[in-house]
mmCIF file of N, CA, C and O in Angstrom:
data_model
loop_
_atom_site.group_PDB
_atom_site.id
_atom_site.type_symbol
_atom_site.label_atom_id
_atom_site.label_comp_id
_atom_site.label_asym_id
_atom_site.label_seq_id
_atom_site.Cartn_x
_atom_site.Cartn_y
_atom_site.Cartn_z
ATOM 1 N N ASN A 1 -12.463 -2.639 10.138
ATOM 2 C CA ASN A 1 -12.691 -1.190 10.057
ATOM 3 C C ASN A 1 -10.499 -0.696 9.936
ATOM 4 O O ASN A 1 -10.248 -0.727 11.189
ATOM 5 N N GLY A 2 -10.131 -0.417 9.149
ATOM 6 C CA GLY A 2 -8.654 -0.461 8.831
ATOM 7 C C GLY A 2 -8.415 0.639 8.986
ATOM 8 O O GLY A 2 -9.411 2.363 8.709
ATOM 9 N N ASP A 3 -6.755 1.243 8.937
ATOM 10 C CA ASP A 3 -6.637 2.527 8.927
ATOM 11 C C ASP A 3 -6.713 3.109 8.564
ATOM 12 O O ASP A 3 -6.542 2.599 6.946
ATOM 13 N N HIS A 4 -6.521 4.342 7.676
ATOM 14 C CA HIS A 4 -6.715 4.811 6.393
ATOM 15 C C HIS A 4 -5.579 6.020 6.444
ATOM 16 O O HIS A 4 -5.019 6.718 7.194
ATOM 17 N N ILE A 5 -4.669 6.365 5.303
ATOM 18 C CA ILE A 5 -3.943 7.001 4.980
ATOM 19 C C ILE A 5 -4.234 8.631 5.146
ATOM 20 O O ILE A 5 -3.464 9.656 5.913
ATOM 21 N N HIS A 6 -5.864 9.134 4.821
ATOM 22 C CA HIS A 6 -5.928 10.255 5.047
ATOM 23 C C HIS A 6 -6.240 10.418 6.406
ATOM 24 O O HIS A 6 -6.685 11.624 6.982
ATOM 25 N N THR A 7 -6.238 9.427 7.240
ATOM 26 C CA THR A 7 -6.646 9.845 8.743
ATOM 27 C C THR A 7 -5.707 9.697 9.724
ATOM 28 O O THR A 7 -4.773 10.717 10.463
ATOM 29 N N ASN A 8 -5.375 8.210 9.785
ATOM 30 C CA ASN A 8 -4.530 8.058 10.831
ATOM 31 C C ASN A 8 -2.856 8.195 10.575
ATOM 32 O O ASN A 8 -2.010 8.428 11.625
ATOM 33 N N PHE A 9 -2.874 8.408 9.410
ATOM 34 C CA PHE A 9 -0.983 8.647 8.988
ATOM 35 C C PHE A 9 -1.429 9.793 7.885
ATOM 36 O O PHE A 9 -0.576 10.063 6.807
ATOM 37 N N MET A 10 -2.312 10.964 8.326
ATOM 38 C CA MET A 10 -2.618 12.150 7.664
ATOM 39 C C MET A 10 -0.809 12.742 7.715
ATOM 40 O O MET A 10 -0.922 13.588 6.890
ATOM 41 N N ASP A 11 -0.565 12.718 8.594
ATOM 42 C CA ASP A 11 0.705 13.781 8.607
ATOM 43 C C ASP A 11 1.813 13.264 7.213
ATOM 44 O O ASP A 11 2.361 13.736 6.185
ATOM 45 N N PHE A 12 2.039 12.003 7.124
ATOM 46 C CA PHE A 12 2.372 11.037 6.480
ATOM 47 C C PHE A 12 2.257 11.660 4.910
ATOM 48 O O PHE A 12 2.563 11.732 4.033
ATOM 49 N N TYR A 13 0.784 11.647 4.497
ATOM 50 C CA TYR A 13 0.083 11.813 3.280
ATOM 51 C C TYR A 13 0.704 13.150 2.790
ATOM 52 O O TYR A 13 0.401 13.180 1.979
ATOM 53 N N ASN A 14 -0.219 14.319 4.072
ATOM 54 C CA ASN A 14 0.844 15.550 3.681
ATOM 55 C C ASN A 14 1.711 15.187 3.643
ATOM 56 O O ASN A 14 2.274 16.555 2.362
ATOM 57 N N TYR A 15 2.905 15.161 4.016
ATOM 58 C CA TYR A 15 4.286 15.249 3.500
ATOM 59 C C TYR A 15 4.428 14.561 2.024
ATOM 60 O O TYR A 15 5.128 15.191 1.039
ATOM 61 N N LEU A 16 3.952 13.722 1.659
ATOM 62 C CA LEU A 16 4.353 12.709 0.289
ATOM 63 C C LEU A 16 3.451 13.922 -0.438
ATOM 64 O O LEU A 16 4.201 14.268 -1.567
ATOM 65 N N ARG A 17 2.367 14.411 -0.420
ATOM 66 C CA ARG A 17 1.668 15.478 -0.914
ATOM 67 C C ARG A 17 2.615 16.650 -1.458
ATOM 68 O O ARG A 17 2.395 17.331 -2.712
ATOM 69 N N SER A 18 3.507 16.930 -0.178
ATOM 70 C CA SER A 18 3.736 18.439 -0.407
ATOM 71 C C SER A 18 5.031 18.487 -1.159
ATOM 72 O O SER A 18 5.694 19.238 -1.604
ATOM 73 N N GLU A 19 5.642 17.275 -1.196
ATOM 74 C CA GLU A 19 7.135 16.436 -2.098
ATOM 75 C C GLU A 19 6.809 16.490 -3.633
ATOM 76 O O GLU A 19 7.539 16.245 -4.264
ATOM 77 N N GLY A 20 4.873 16.470 -3.869
ATOM 78 C CA GLY A 20 4.796 16.370 -5.345
ATOM 79 C C GLY A 20 4.157 15.067 -5.965
ATOM 80 O O GLY A 20 3.998 14.673 -6.781
ATOM 81 N N TYR A 21 4.509 14.006 -4.798
ATOM 82 C CA TYR A 21 3.725 13.080 -4.887
ATOM 83 C C TYR A 21 2.044 12.623 -4.975
ATOM 84 O O TYR A 21 1.657 13.270 -4.530
ATOM 85 N N PHE A 22 1.806 11.713 -6.027
ATOM 86 C CA PHE A 22 0.367 11.132 -6.030
ATOM 87 C C PHE A 22 0.239 10.376 -5.310
ATOM 88 O O PHE A 22 0.993 9.208 -5.530
ATOM 89 N N VAL A 23 -0.862 10.475 -4.149
ATOM 90 C CA VAL A 23 -1.144 9.266 -4.050
ATOM 91 C C VAL A 23 -2.537 8.880 -4.227
ATOM 92 O O VAL A 23 -3.521 9.573 -4.171
ATOM 93 N N GLU A 24 -2.540 7.615 -4.929
ATOM 94 C CA GLU A 24 -4.135 6.700 -5.171
ATOM 95 C C GLU A 24 -4.244 5.867 -3.959
ATOM 96 O O GLU A 24 -3.160 4.765 -3.065
ATOM 97 N N VAL A 25 -5.583 5.990 -3.626
ATOM 98 C CA VAL A 25 -5.996 4.705 -2.631
ATOM 99 C C VAL A 25 -6.838 3.747 -3.656
ATOM 100 O O VAL A 25 -7.793 4.070 -4.136
ATOM 101 N N MET A 26 -6.538 2.354 -3.420
ATOM 102 C CA MET A 26 -6.876 1.921 -4.130
ATOM 103 C C MET A 26 -8.593 0.751 -3.212
ATOM 104 O O MET A 26 -7.684 0.752 -2.278
ATOM 105 N N GLY A 27 -8.892 0.715 -3.444
ATOM 106 C CA GLY A 27 -10.327 -0.521 -3.249
ATOM 107 C C GLY A 27 -10.175 -1.738 -3.899
ATOM 108 O O GLY A 27 -11.221 -2.137 -3.552
ATOM 109 N N THR A 28 -9.551 -2.156 -4.490
ATOM 110 C CA THR A 28 -8.978 -3.322 -5.075
ATOM 111 C C THR A 28 -7.824 -4.426 -4.565
ATOM 112 O O THR A 28 -6.754 -3.926 -3.936
ATOM 113 N N ASP A 29 -8.369 -6.026 -4.815
ATOM 114 C CA ASP A 29 -7.089 -6.575 -4.697
ATOM 115 C C ASP A 29 -6.268 -6.399 -5.194
ATOM 116 O O ASP A 29 -6.363 -6.121 -6.519
ATOM 117 N N TRP A 30 -4.621 -6.990 -4.755
ATOM 118 C CA TRP A 30 -3.767 -6.159 -5.984
ATOM 119 C C TRP A 30 -3.761 -7.295 -7.445
ATOM 120 O O TRP A 30 -2.873 -6.860 -8.303
ATOM 121 N N THR A 31 -3.944 -8.684 -7.252
ATOM 122 C CA THR A 31 -4.393 -9.179 -8.429
ATOM 123 C C THR A 31 -4.648 -8.658 -9.562
ATOM 124 O O THR A 31 -5.110 -8.624 -10.877
ATOM 125 N N CYS A 32 -5.635 -7.448 -9.138
ATOM 126 C CA CYS A 32 -6.700 -6.360 -10.365
ATOM 127 C C CYS A 32 -5.881 -4.926 -10.965
ATOM 128 O O CYS A 32 -6.257 -4.543 -11.652
ATOM 129 N N VAL A 33 -4.685 -4.881 -10.323
ATOM 130 C CA VAL A 33 -3.718 -3.727 -10.483
ATOM 131 C C VAL A 33 -2.765 -4.215 -11.168
ATOM 132 O O VAL A 33 -2.110 -5.169 -11.409
ATOM 133 N N ASP A 34 -2.637 -2.678 -12.344
ATOM 134 C CA ASP A 34 -1.415 -2.906 -13.387
ATOM 135 C C ASP A 34 -0.416 -2.260 -12.712
ATOM 136 O O ASP A 34 -0.474 -0.755 -13.066
ATOM 137 N N ALA A 35 0.862 -2.982 -12.061
ATOM 138 C CA ALA A 35 1.676 -2.359 -11.441
ATOM 139 C C ALA A 35 2.418 -1.201 -12.482
ATOM 140 O O ALA A 35 3.229 -0.786 -11.837
ATOM 141 N N SER A 36 2.513 -1.663 -13.617
ATOM 142 C CA SER A 36 3.660 -0.861 -14.406
ATOM 143 C C SER A 36 2.864 0.511 -14.681
ATOM 144 O O SER A 36 3.686 1.345 -15.326
ATOM 145 N N ASN A 37 2.049 1.056 -13.969
ATOM 146 C CA ASN A 37 1.127 1.952 -13.735
ATOM 147 C C ASN A 37 1.938 2.942 -12.835
ATOM 148 O O ASN A 37 1.501 4.156 -12.790
ATOM 149 N N TYR A 38 3.087 2.407 -11.531
ATOM 150 C CA TYR A 38 2.843 2.744 -10.773
ATOM 151 C C TYR A 38 4.695 2.393 -10.299
ATOM 152 O O TYR A 38 5.303 1.712 -10.814
ATOM 153 N N ALA A 39 4.969 3.697 -9.680
ATOM 154 C CA ALA A 39 6.245 3.527 -9.277
ATOM 155 C C ALA A 39 6.975 2.589 -7.928
ATOM 156 O O ALA A 39 7.621 2.044 -7.689
ATOM 157 N N ALA A 40 5.714 2.924 -6.945
ATOM 158 C CA ALA A 40 6.161 2.408 -6.046
ATOM 159 C C ALA A 40 4.243 1.796 -5.121
ATOM 160 O O ALA A 40 3.345 2.360 -5.346
ATOM 161 N N LEU A 41 4.620 0.814 -4.319
ATOM 162 C CA LEU A 41 3.104 0.496 -3.742
ATOM 163 C C LEU A 41 3.281 0.754 -2.269
ATOM 164 O O LEU A 41 4.106 0.477 -1.335
ATOM 165 N N LEU A 42 2.354 0.994 -1.607
ATOM 166 C CA LEU A 42 2.756 1.712 0.132
ATOM 167 C C LEU A 42 1.618 0.639 0.545
ATOM 168 O O LEU A 42 0.339 0.847 0.488
ATOM 169 N N LEU A 43 1.797 -0.154 1.327
ATOM 170 C CA LEU A 43 0.601 -0.810 2.404
ATOM 171 C C LEU A 43 0.907 -0.352 3.683
ATOM 172 O O LEU A 43 1.480 -0.602 4.274
ATOM 173 N N VAL A 44 -0.215 0.701 3.875
ATOM 174 C CA VAL A 44 -0.462 1.371 4.967
ATOM 175 C C VAL A 44 -1.344 1.261 6.054
ATOM 176 O O VAL A 44 -2.500 0.493 5.469
ATOM 177 N N ASP A 45 -0.463 0.178 6.946
ATOM 178 C CA ASP A 45 -1.705 -0.555 8.109
ATOM 179 C C ASP A 45 -2.496 -1.481 7.398
ATOM 180 O O ASP A 45 -3.574 -1.398 7.837
ATOM 181 N N PRO A 46 -1.717 -2.731 6.645
ATOM 182 C CA PRO A 46 -3.083 -3.551 5.914
ATOM 183 C C PRO A 46 -3.866 -4.285 7.745
ATOM 184 O O PRO A 46 -2.620 -4.734 8.500
ATOM 185 N N GLU A 47 -5.091 -4.258 7.169
ATOM 186 C CA GLU A 47 -5.305 -5.216 8.569
ATOM 187 C C GLU A 47 -5.652 -6.637 8.277
ATOM 188 O O GLU A 47 -6.297 -7.164 8.950
ATOM 189 N N GLU A 48 -5.753 -7.091 7.374
ATOM 190 C CA GLU A 48 -6.066 -8.727 6.417
ATOM 191 C C GLU A 48 -5.199 -9.285 6.141
ATOM 192 O O GLU A 48 -4.333 -8.246 5.104
ATOM 193 N N ALA A 49 -5.071 -10.583 5.888
ATOM 194 C CA ALA A 49 -3.599 -11.339 5.339
ATOM 195 C C ALA A 49 -4.433 -11.398 3.607
ATOM 196 O O ALA A 49 -5.712 -10.818 3.414
ATOM 197 N N TYR A 50 -3.795 -11.130 3.059
ATOM 198 C CA TYR A 50 -3.388 -11.505 1.708
ATOM 199 C C TYR A 50 -3.287 -12.906 1.165
ATOM 200 O O TYR A 50 -3.236 -13.661 1.921
ATOM 201 N N PHE A 51 -4.363 -12.925 0.181
ATOM 202 C CA PHE A 51 -4.498 -14.177 -0.778
ATOM 203 C C PHE A 51 -3.443 -14.727 -1.155
ATOM 204 O O PHE A 51 -2.498 -13.929 -1.734
ATOM 205 N N GLU A 52 -3.122 -16.080 -1.478
ATOM 206 C CA GLU A 52 -1.851 -16.615 -1.967
ATOM 207 C C GLU A 52 -1.501 -15.858 -3.388
ATOM 208 O O GLU A 52 -0.776 -15.479 -3.943
ATOM 209 N N SER A 53 -2.644 -15.661 -3.924
ATOM 210 C CA SER A 53 -2.867 -14.846 -5.239
ATOM 211 C C SER A 53 -2.068 -13.405 -5.548
ATOM 212 O O SER A 53 -1.556 -13.270 -6.127
ATOM 213 N N GLU A 54 -2.576 -13.011 -4.575
ATOM 214 C CA GLU A 54 -2.420 -11.409 -4.657
ATOM 215 C C GLU A 54 -0.790 -11.323 -3.586
ATOM 216 O O GLU A 54 0.253 -10.811 -4.432
ATOM 217 N N ILE A 55 -0.260 -12.460 -2.967
ATOM 218 C CA ILE A 55 1.233 -12.532 -2.584
ATOM 219 C C ILE A 55 2.157 -12.363 -3.918
ATOM 220 O O ILE A 55 3.160 -12.334 -3.675
ATOM 221 N N ALA A 56 1.647 -13.552 -4.538
ATOM 222 C CA ALA A 56 2.607 -14.138 -5.812
ATOM 223 C C ALA A 56 2.609 -12.897 -6.805
ATOM 224 O O ALA A 56 3.638 -12.437 -7.565
ATOM 225 N N LYS A 57 1.373 -12.195 -7.046
ATOM 226 C CA LYS A 57 1.352 -10.973 -8.107
ATOM 227 C C LYS A 57 2.609 -10.016 -7.473
ATOM 228 O O LYS A 57 3.133 -9.470 -8.111
ATOM 229 N N LEU A 58 2.039 -9.578 -6.116
ATOM 230 C CA LEU A 58 2.875 -8.626 -5.612
ATOM 231 C C LEU A 58 4.919 -8.978 -5.597
ATOM 232 O O LEU A 58 5.211 -8.144 -5.974
ATOM 233 N N ALA A 59 5.029 -10.520 -5.118
ATOM 234 C CA ALA A 59 6.039 -10.638 -5.257
ATOM 235 C C ALA A 59 6.720 -10.659 -6.504
ATOM 236 O O ALA A 59 7.900 -10.055 -6.778
ATOM 237 N N ALA A 60 5.959 -10.843 -7.632
ATOM 238 C CA ALA A 60 6.431 -10.680 -9.023
ATOM 239 C C ALA A 60 6.826 -9.247 -9.540
ATOM 240 O O ALA A 60 7.573 -9.077 -10.335
ATOM 241 N N ASP A 61 5.815 -8.912 -8.761
ATOM 242 C CA ASP A 61 5.638 -6.896 -9.507
ATOM 243 C C ASP A 61 7.014 -6.244 -8.790
ATOM 244 O O ASP A 61 7.544 -5.371 -9.542
ATOM 245 N N VAL A 62 7.394 -6.852 -7.497
ATOM 246 C CA VAL A 62 8.738 -6.297 -7.104
ATOM 247 C C VAL A 62 9.807 -6.823 -7.445
ATOM 248 O O VAL A 62 10.790 -6.265 -7.917
ATOM 249 N N TYR A 63 10.000 -8.679 -7.576
ATOM 250 C CA TYR A 63 11.100 -8.543 -7.893
ATOM 251 C C TYR A 63 11.601 -8.571 -9.826
ATOM 252 O O TYR A 63 12.576 -9.194 -9.821
ATOM 253 N N THR A 64 10.542 -8.964 -10.543
ATOM 254 C CA THR A 64 10.603 -8.783 -11.841
ATOM 255 C C THR A 64 10.125 -7.626 -12.533
ATOM 256 O O THR A 64 11.188 -7.117 -13.355
ATOM 257 N N ARG A 65 9.447 -7.167 -11.987
ATOM 258 C CA ARG A 65 9.090 -5.585 -12.643
ATOM 259 C C ARG A 65 9.671 -4.515 -12.021
ATOM 260 O O ARG A 65 9.706 -3.401 -12.539
ATOM 261 N N GLY A 66 10.147 -4.798 -10.648
ATOM 262 C CA GLY A 66 10.985 -3.255 -9.720
ATOM 263 C C GLY A 66 10.350 -2.302 -9.368
ATOM 264 O O GLY A 66 10.620 -1.527 -8.807
ATOM 265 N N LEU A 67 8.892 -3.035 -8.822
ATOM 266 C CA LEU A 67 7.900 -1.586 -8.282
ATOM 267 C C LEU A 67 8.515 -1.826 -7.102
ATOM 268 O O LEU A 67 9.372 -2.901 -6.228
ATOM 269 N N SER A 68 8.398 -0.934 -6.397
ATOM 270 C CA SER A 68 9.571 -0.436 -4.867
ATOM 271 C C SER A 68 8.400 -0.964 -3.817
ATOM 272 O O SER A 68 7.028 -0.654 -4.485
ATOM 273 N N LEU A 69 8.309 -1.150 -2.614
ATOM 274 C CA LEU A 69 7.108 -1.300 -1.943
ATOM 275 C C LEU A 69 7.812 -0.687 -0.622
ATOM 276 O O LEU A 69 9.096 -1.115 -0.089
ATOM 277 N N LEU A 70 6.974 -0.359 0.029
ATOM 278 C CA LEU A 70 6.963 0.407 1.605
ATOM 279 C C LEU A 70 5.608 -0.142 2.177
ATOM 280 O O LEU A 70 4.637 0.044 1.710
ATOM 281 N N VAL A 71 5.855 -0.543 3.203
ATOM 282 C CA VAL A 71 5.026 -1.089 4.687
ATOM 283 C C VAL A 71 4.970 -0.103 5.672
ATOM 284 O O VAL A 71 6.380 -0.137 6.177
ATOM 285 N N VAL A 72 3.819 0.515 6.006
ATOM 286 C CA VAL A 72 3.860 1.561 6.829
ATOM 287 C C VAL A 72 2.795 0.680 7.934
ATOM 288 O O VAL A 72 1.823 0.364 7.232
ATOM 289 N N ALA A 73 2.924 0.139 9.388
ATOM 290 C CA ALA A 73 2.664 -0.561 9.924
ATOM 291 C C ALA A 73 2.580 0.287 11.689
ATOM 292 O O ALA A 73 3.781 0.140 11.757
ATOM 293 N N GLU A 74 1.748 0.089 12.273
ATOM 294 C CA GLU A 74 1.822 0.167 13.833
ATOM 295 C C GLU A 74 2.150 -1.223 14.296
ATOM 296 O O GLU A 74 2.927 -1.557 15.299
ATOM 297 N N TRP A 75 1.166 -2.307 14.584
ATOM 298 C CA TRP A 75 1.459 -3.861 15.173
ATOM 299 C C TRP A 75 0.591 -4.887 14.876
ATOM 300 O O TRP A 75 -0.386 -4.480 13.783
ATOM 301 N N GLN A 76 0.978 -5.858 14.470
ATOM 302 C CA GLN A 76 0.229 -7.153 14.423
ATOM 303 C C GLN A 76 -0.408 -8.035 15.177
ATOM 304 O O GLN A 76 0.493 -8.262 15.954
ATOM 305 N N ASN A 77 -1.460 -8.554 15.634
ATOM 306 C CA ASN A 77 -1.969 -9.559 16.337
ATOM 307 C C ASN A 77 -2.777 -10.384 15.378
ATOM 308 O O ASN A 77 -3.410 -10.747 14.905
ATOM 309 N N VAL A 78 -1.770 -11.893 15.445
ATOM 310 C CA VAL A 78 -2.133 -12.617 14.623
ATOM 311 C C VAL A 78 -3.250 -13.952 15.466
ATOM 312 O O VAL A 78 -3.697 -14.578 14.961
ATOM 313 N N ALA A 79 -3.484 -13.450 16.781
ATOM 314 C CA ALA A 79 -4.249 -13.984 17.567
ATOM 315 C C ALA A 79 -6.017 -13.936 16.927
ATOM 316 O O ALA A 79 -6.412 -13.404 16.570
#
Protein backbone atom coordinates (compact mmCIF):
# COMPACT_ATOMS: atom_id res chain seq x y z
CA ASN A 1 0.00 0.00 0.00
CA GLY A 2 1.71 3.11 -1.22
CA ASP A 3 0.95 6.68 -0.38
CA HIS A 4 -1.47 8.49 -2.62
CA ILE A 5 -1.51 12.07 -3.87
CA HIS A 6 -5.16 12.42 -2.72
CA THR A 7 -4.33 11.43 0.86
CA ASN A 8 -0.74 11.75 2.11
CA PHE A 9 0.01 14.63 -0.26
CA MET A 10 -3.44 16.23 -0.27
CA ASP A 11 -2.12 19.80 0.23
CA PHE A 12 0.16 19.40 -2.78
CA TYR A 13 -2.70 17.94 -4.85
CA ASN A 14 -5.07 20.76 -3.82
CA TYR A 15 -2.43 23.37 -4.67
CA LEU A 16 -1.92 21.93 -8.16
CA ARG A 17 -5.67 21.84 -8.76
CA SER A 18 -6.14 25.41 -7.45
CA GLU A 19 -3.49 26.56 -9.94
CA GLY A 20 -5.48 25.01 -12.79
CA TYR A 21 -3.51 21.81 -13.30
CA PHE A 22 -5.26 18.56 -14.19
CA VAL A 23 -3.84 15.65 -12.18
CA GLU A 24 -4.33 12.13 -13.51
CA VAL A 25 -3.52 9.14 -11.32
CA MET A 26 -2.22 6.27 -13.42
CA GLY A 27 -2.65 2.65 -12.46
CA THR A 28 -0.45 1.13 -15.14
CA ASP A 29 3.25 0.71 -15.71
CA TRP A 30 5.06 3.48 -17.56
CA THR A 31 5.61 1.46 -20.74
CA CYS A 32 1.85 1.68 -21.45
CA VAL A 33 1.73 5.49 -21.31
CA ASP A 34 1.98 7.80 -24.34
CA ALA A 35 4.11 10.59 -22.89
CA SER A 36 3.22 12.93 -25.75
CA ASN A 37 -0.15 13.41 -24.00
CA TYR A 38 1.53 14.93 -20.91
CA ALA A 39 3.73 17.90 -20.06
CA ALA A 40 4.99 16.42 -16.80
CA LEU A 41 5.13 13.22 -14.82
CA LEU A 42 4.85 13.38 -11.04
CA LEU A 43 6.22 10.30 -9.30
CA VAL A 44 4.60 10.64 -5.89
CA ASP A 45 6.26 8.54 -3.20
CA PRO A 46 6.92 5.49 -5.36
CA GLU A 47 6.98 2.40 -3.16
CA GLU A 48 8.08 -0.20 -5.68
CA ALA A 49 11.17 -0.50 -7.82
CA TYR A 50 10.72 0.04 -11.54
CA PHE A 51 11.39 -2.57 -14.23
CA GLU A 52 14.31 -1.95 -16.60
CA SER A 53 11.85 -1.45 -19.47
CA GLU A 54 10.03 1.27 -17.51
CA ILE A 55 13.30 3.02 -16.65
CA ALA A 56 14.41 2.96 -20.29
CA LYS A 57 11.03 4.31 -21.50
CA LEU A 58 10.95 7.03 -18.85
CA ALA A 59 14.53 8.09 -19.64
CA ALA A 60 13.70 8.31 -23.35
CA ASP A 61 10.57 10.35 -22.62
CA VAL A 62 12.50 12.77 -20.42
CA TYR A 63 15.74 13.10 -22.39
CA THR A 64 14.49 12.86 -25.97
CA ARG A 65 10.86 13.92 -25.82
CA GLY A 66 11.21 16.69 -23.21
CA LEU A 67 8.84 15.29 -20.60
CA SER A 68 9.29 17.09 -17.27
CA LEU A 69 9.76 14.87 -14.22
CA LEU A 70 9.12 15.65 -10.55
CA VAL A 71 9.77 13.05 -7.86
CA VAL A 72 8.01 13.58 -4.52
CA ALA A 73 9.02 11.15 -1.79
CA GLU A 74 9.48 10.84 1.93
CA TRP A 75 12.25 8.24 2.34
CA GLN A 76 13.64 5.03 0.88
CA ASN A 77 14.54 1.81 2.67
CA VAL A 78 16.34 -0.64 0.40
CA ALA A 79 16.49 -3.39 3.02
